[in-house]
Coordinates of C-alpha atoms in Angstrom, one line a residue:
M148 CA -3.1 48.5 4.9
S149 CA -0.8 45.7 6.1
E150 CA 2.9 45.5 5.1
L151 CA 4.1 42.2 3.6
K152 CA 7.6 41.2 4.7
T153 CA 9.3 38.5 2.7
N154 CA 12.5 36.5 3.1
Q155 CA 12.7 37.0 6.9
I156 CA 12.6 34.5 9.7
A157 CA 12.8 35.8 13.2
T158 CA 15.3 34.3 15.6
N159 CA 14.4 33.3 19.1
D160 CA 10.7 33.1 18.2
G161 CA 9.5 29.8 19.6
N162 CA 10.9 26.9 17.6
N163 CA 11.9 29.1 14.6
V164 CA 15.5 29.3 13.6
A165 CA 16.9 31.9 11.1
I166 CA 18.4 30.4 8.0
D167 CA 21.9 31.7 8.8
N168 CA 21.9 30.3 12.3
S169 CA 23.7 27.0 13.0
L170 CA 21.7 24.0 14.2
N171 CA 22.8 23.0 17.7
L172 CA 21.9 19.5 18.7
K173 CA 21.5 18.4 22.3
S174 CA 24.6 16.6 23.5
Y175 CA 24.3 13.4 25.4
T176 CA 26.7 10.6 26.5
T177 CA 25.8 7.1 25.4
T178 CA 24.5 6.3 28.9
Q179 CA 22.3 9.5 28.9
R180 CA 21.1 8.7 25.3
D181 CA 20.0 5.2 26.3
A182 CA 17.9 6.6 29.2
L183 CA 15.9 8.8 26.8
T184 CA 12.4 8.1 25.7
S185 CA 13.0 8.6 21.9
A186 CA 10.7 8.9 18.9
A187 CA 11.7 8.1 15.3
G188 CA 13.5 11.1 13.8
D189 CA 15.1 12.3 17.0
M190 CA 18.7 13.6 16.5
I191 CA 21.4 14.1 19.1
Y192 CA 25.2 14.6 19.3
N193 CA 26.8 11.7 21.2
S194 CA 29.6 13.1 23.2
T195 CA 31.0 9.6 24.0
T196 CA 31.5 8.7 20.3
S197 CA 31.7 12.3 18.9
K198 CA 29.1 11.5 16.3
V199 CA 25.7 12.8 15.3
E200 CA 23.1 10.1 15.8
H201 CA 19.4 9.7 14.8
Y202 CA 16.8 7.3 16.2
N203 CA 15.1 5.2 13.5
G204 CA 12.2 4.1 15.7
S205 CA 13.9 1.1 17.1
A206 CA 17.7 1.9 17.4
W207 CA 20.2 4.7 17.4
Q208 CA 22.1 5.1 14.1
S209 CA 25.4 7.0 13.6
G210 CA 25.8 9.5 10.8
T211 CA 28.8 9.2 8.6

């Protein structure tokens, strides 16, 4: 018989992240960011402006 385990997410398992782990965004300068091939929904940390940014499909937008 199989054992059902609940409320557990393994860390370091592909793209899974445990609930209590912090989310670490890739860090790029503005120049590096502008050289990326981005898709809508991409998020980065801009080390030039010290802000989290997301790509809306046509332009990078800063979070507040």
